[in-house]
């Protein structure tokens, strides 16, 4: 059984100094219990006399770390046995290349649903390797929504269909996975394990860790074995899912500290009660912020359409770039950081991942109300 | 000017518990001052109220972290301005593929000097992309030495020449870089910044961090701009040195914590007095262990020939596998871990990287003497 990350009584000189509300889109806020545990384990983990960064990736301590991380990942997502769980490097961006390199044979076509910057990048990489059908092009509507099934132009016999379940920049998400008969591949980076996920509906799920799962430098890949087995042969070993799986993500020295932190975050999620409980908390947090936007008269305007709003990333705007800048600056003085919108959208954005506390949403809502009154 | 990592007075509950001598070949021991600083900065760095893992890779805090890491790296190695310093992912193993993918055009030949497991792996990857000339095959002598210039069969007009300056498994090293007119590329993973390095003699230097530079998950690449500019076009963005350099190693979210720790290790090296001082300390440490081997009569036998012995990795053997196993087990009881030799060589191995304390070498030497007396 997975154990829960121990809440510690870290001395005030290390863990008691003031922390602020961190609305960063990623790397992003982590659970404080996880940070406290990491502080201890950096010095010596499992009473081994050796810190977590300093253990051999082939020794008993790291055997335990990676085995628990995988087991907890499987427990949280109810991952079926015919899926591999891999911890890889290079972020989602290297997955953008590895996927078509592996699964888009010459002459075949892959469907890509373009809901913004990240899927646009994925499409560009895929075109290096094969034919791409853009099944939905969100640029016409400034990516303000994810497509309904009626908006999708899918390919018969597509090699696979790729989508991004939550769009960090535009604050949109898919309520349910798109319907397709092709193997479905999802970039879930900015919402992984923030709500229940139907693993069985996907042939592959991948997520850079640095939003909901841990520090940057690790990407979680959950891949169905039959898709994995179909990969093109003759790839460099680091880009070969089969070889990575055969070595249990230890084909070379993996990012051991990142996998350790991800494992601690998994324990924290289990300690919160799993994905249903986490999703419930995230619903409540997003409601606080959206209520502040929608209740402001027209002072704040949301970016995403109501039917597909992300609970993780909430982009919005005041009336002018000058007022947006003033908002960001004053919010920082009130202990709220990272509220600047992505440069492609401008305005403001509150990223409120799993580890972001509800108190921070309340503080933001109160500040928003006050700011609107003073500047409305 | 680079600042020095602050030595802290971390409370005993976090940083005062017993640590043992960690002879691991990698991931490996890190300076305790660096670990103490990391413990603090995990919670809040630069009094920002946000931990180092949680800062945006595009924010001011990480701007400072990566700028200092690069500046300190350049200061330590006296890196000329016509070289880029990159912090990449995928370890040395992904470099094994990226190098030929980028710099081995169709029809050209690259020279590879095979001094053991890691260069053998590099050769295998290079053969996926082009012609390889094995300029030296160390397998005939069980990799017990690095080649003299007379042993090298180099190619006229080779695209590049690749070697590994320190061989972790066999405990050999090159005293000086091999002489070639081709662009010289070195895998310096297990000895990077353990002694002065002639950057100008190389077109490219790369090193996985997890031996001398930090945690696993970051690879340091120092590459001359003219070589970089010659790279093949049309590669996936993550595998494109030019695109990585153009974005200052932030093409996607880099491994921010790993880069931070590497930066702290650079500050620690500068605080030690730079590479000459570090090399002097490493010479003294290696002498303690080799003296214990050579002074044992025939009880312990070294693996590497005298003229090319690594100061970082010292493989040796007792007479039998049973006695080796007894040695490892008893050493662990004496607070010395990680002394098992690599499975390809067997026996014993002491890895004593920059951060490994001289006191650990003395403790090992004393134990070796005692063990020999009891079992000789």
Short mmCIF file of C-alpha atoms in Angstrom, two decimals, chain A residues 9-11 13-22 24 26-36 38-44 48-58 88-94 97 101 118 121 124-125 128-129 210-211 214-218 234-239 243 247 251-257 261 337 343, chain B residues 9-11 13-22 24 26-36 38-44 48-58 88-94 97 101 118 121 124-125 128-129 210-211 214-218 234-239 243 247 251-257 261 337 343:
data_model
loop_
_atom_site.label_atom_id
_atom_site.label_comp_id
_atom_site.label_asym_id
_atom_site.label_seq_id
_atom_site.Cartn_x
_atom_site.Cartn_y
_atom_site.Cartn_z
CA UNK A 9 7.77 19.98 11.80
CA UNK A 10 10.58 21.58 9.86
CA UNK A 11 12.36 24.22 11.91
CA UNK A 13 14.74 28.77 9.92
CA UNK A 14 14.20 26.47 6.95
CA UNK A 15 10.50 26.12 6.43
CA UNK A 16 8.89 28.92 8.39
CA UNK A 17 9.91 31.93 6.36
CA UNK A 18 7.13 33.72 4.54
CA UNK A 19 5.77 32.15 1.38
CA UNK A 20 3.50 34.01 -1.01
CA UNK A 21 0.65 32.91 -3.26
CA UNK A 22 2.29 31.59 -6.43
CA UNK A 24 2.73 30.67 -11.86
CA UNK A 26 4.64 26.33 -14.44
CA UNK A 27 6.98 25.48 -12.87
CA UNK A 28 4.35 25.98 -10.22
CA UNK A 29 3.50 25.73 -6.57
CA UNK A 30 4.11 22.37 -4.87
CA UNK A 31 2.52 21.01 -1.68
CA UNK A 32 4.35 22.36 1.36
CA UNK A 33 4.41 18.91 2.95
CA UNK A 34 6.27 17.64 -0.10
CA UNK A 35 8.81 20.45 0.12
CA UNK A 36 9.42 19.80 3.81
CA UNK A 38 12.33 16.90 0.29
CA UNK A 39 14.35 19.19 2.56
CA UNK A 40 14.96 16.26 4.89
CA UNK A 41 15.56 13.67 2.20
CA UNK A 42 18.14 15.86 0.45
CA UNK A 43 20.39 15.25 3.43
CA UNK A 44 19.59 11.58 4.06
CA UNK A 48 20.67 5.74 4.66
CA UNK A 49 23.15 8.49 5.45
CA UNK A 50 22.98 9.53 1.78
CA UNK A 51 20.75 12.22 0.27
CA UNK A 52 18.17 11.46 -2.42
CA UNK A 53 20.19 13.31 -5.10
CA UNK A 54 23.28 11.27 -4.25
CA UNK A 55 21.93 7.72 -4.40
CA UNK A 56 22.81 5.48 -7.33
CA UNK A 57 19.86 5.05 -9.66
CA UNK A 58 20.55 1.29 -9.43
CA UNK A 88 11.28 10.27 -19.24
CA UNK A 89 13.24 13.45 -19.96
CA UNK A 90 12.89 16.31 -22.43
CA UNK A 91 9.46 17.49 -21.36
CA UNK A 92 6.31 17.40 -23.45
CA UNK A 93 8.27 19.07 -26.24
CA UNK A 94 10.40 15.99 -26.84
CA UNK A 97 8.77 14.58 -31.73
CA UNK A 101 8.85 9.48 -34.93
CA UNK A 118 1.27 23.74 -27.54
CA UNK A 121 4.13 23.14 -31.75
CA UNK A 124 5.07 21.36 -36.45
CA UNK A 125 7.16 18.52 -35.04
CA UNK A 128 8.89 16.56 -39.85
CA UNK A 129 7.96 12.87 -39.91
CA UNK A 210 6.11 20.99 -13.71
CA UNK A 211 2.45 21.94 -13.37
CA UNK A 214 6.55 17.95 -9.54
CA UNK A 215 9.59 19.87 -10.74
CA UNK A 216 10.50 20.40 -14.39
CA UNK A 217 12.76 17.85 -16.04
CA UNK A 218 10.53 14.77 -15.84
CA UNK A 234 16.01 1.74 -35.32
CA UNK A 235 15.53 4.87 -33.24
CA UNK A 236 18.18 6.24 -30.87
CA UNK A 237 17.77 4.39 -27.57
CA UNK A 238 16.67 7.45 -25.61
CA UNK A 239 13.83 8.04 -28.09
CA UNK A 243 13.76 0.25 -24.79
CA UNK A 247 14.74 -0.90 -18.64
CA UNK A 251 17.99 2.95 -19.64
CA UNK A 252 20.41 5.67 -18.61
CA UNK A 253 20.58 7.67 -15.40
CA UNK A 254 17.06 9.07 -15.01
CA UNK A 255 16.27 12.39 -13.28
CA UNK A 256 16.23 10.71 -9.89
CA UNK A 257 15.34 13.76 -7.80
CA UNK A 261 9.44 14.56 -5.95
CA UNK A 337 2.81 36.43 -7.80
CA UNK A 343 2.21 37.00 -24.13
CA UNK B 9 24.02 26.44 10.07
CA UNK B 10 21.19 24.12 9.15
CA UNK B 11 19.43 22.75 12.23
CA UNK B 13 17.06 17.79 12.66
CA UNK B 14 17.56 18.46 8.95
CA UNK B 15 21.26 18.55 8.29
CA UNK B 16 22.88 17.03 11.33
CA UNK B 17 21.87 13.41 11.02
CA UNK B 18 24.62 10.96 10.26
CA UNK B 19 25.95 10.82 6.72
CA UNK B 20 28.20 8.03 5.50
CA UNK B 21 31.03 7.92 2.97
CA UNK B 22 29.35 7.55 -0.43
CA UNK B 24 28.85 5.77 -5.63
CA UNK B 26 26.91 8.36 -9.93
CA UNK B 27 24.59 9.86 -8.96
CA UNK B 28 27.24 10.67 -6.42
CA UNK B 29 28.13 12.65 -3.34
CA UNK B 30 27.52 16.41 -3.46
CA UNK B 31 29.14 19.12 -1.34
CA UNK B 32 27.34 19.41 2.00
CA UNK B 33 27.29 23.20 1.75
CA UNK B 34 25.39 22.84 -1.52
CA UNK B 35 22.86 20.49 0.04
CA UNK B 36 22.29 22.84 2.98
CA UNK B 38 19.34 23.70 -1.48
CA UNK B 39 17.35 22.78 1.63
CA UNK B 40 16.76 26.47 2.27
CA UNK B 41 16.11 27.44 -1.31
CA UNK B 42 13.53 24.69 -1.79
CA UNK B 43 11.31 26.67 0.56
CA UNK B 44 12.09 30.18 -0.65
CA UNK B 48 11.02 35.60 -2.92
CA UNK B 49 8.56 33.58 -0.87
CA UNK B 50 8.68 30.90 -3.61
CA UNK B 51 10.93 27.82 -3.66
CA UNK B 52 13.46 27.18 -6.41
CA UNK B 53 11.41 24.28 -7.85
CA UNK B 54 8.33 26.50 -8.06
CA UNK B 55 9.66 29.52 -9.91
CA UNK B 56 8.76 30.10 -13.53
CA UNK B 57 11.68 29.35 -15.84
CA UNK B 58 10.99 32.74 -17.42
CA UNK B 88 20.17 20.14 -21.79
CA UNK B 89 18.21 17.03 -20.90
CA UNK B 90 18.55 13.33 -21.70
CA UNK B 91 22.00 12.80 -20.24
CA UNK B 92 25.12 11.86 -22.13
CA UNK B 93 23.13 9.06 -23.75
CA UNK B 94 20.99 11.48 -25.74
CA UNK B 97 22.57 10.38 -30.72
CA UNK B 101 22.45 13.32 -35.98
CA UNK B 118 30.13 4.34 -22.73
CA UNK B 121 27.24 2.85 -26.67
CA UNK B 124 26.24 2.15 -31.65
CA UNK B 125 24.15 5.32 -31.75
CA UNK B 128 22.36 4.75 -36.90
CA UNK B 129 23.28 7.95 -38.73
CA UNK B 210 25.42 13.37 -11.86
CA UNK B 211 29.09 12.69 -11.13
CA UNK B 214 25.02 18.05 -9.65
CA UNK B 215 21.98 15.80 -9.77
CA UNK B 216 21.03 13.58 -12.70
CA UNK B 217 18.74 15.05 -15.36
CA UNK B 218 20.97 17.84 -16.67
CA UNK B 234 15.27 19.93 -39.96
CA UNK B 235 15.76 18.19 -36.64
CA UNK B 236 13.15 18.13 -33.88
CA UNK B 237 13.58 21.32 -31.88
CA UNK B 238 14.72 19.58 -28.69
CA UNK B 239 17.52 17.86 -30.62
CA UNK B 243 17.61 26.28 -31.45
CA UNK B 247 16.69 30.25 -26.61
CA UNK B 251 13.43 26.39 -25.60
CA UNK B 252 11.03 24.51 -23.37
CA UNK B 253 10.90 24.30 -19.60
CA UNK B 254 14.44 23.24 -18.62
CA UNK B 255 15.25 21.16 -15.52
CA UNK B 256 15.33 24.26 -13.34
CA UNK B 257 16.24 22.58 -10.06
CA UNK B 261 22.16 22.76 -8.11
CA UNK B 337 28.82 2.63 0.70
CA UNK B 343 29.22 -5.65 -13.37
#
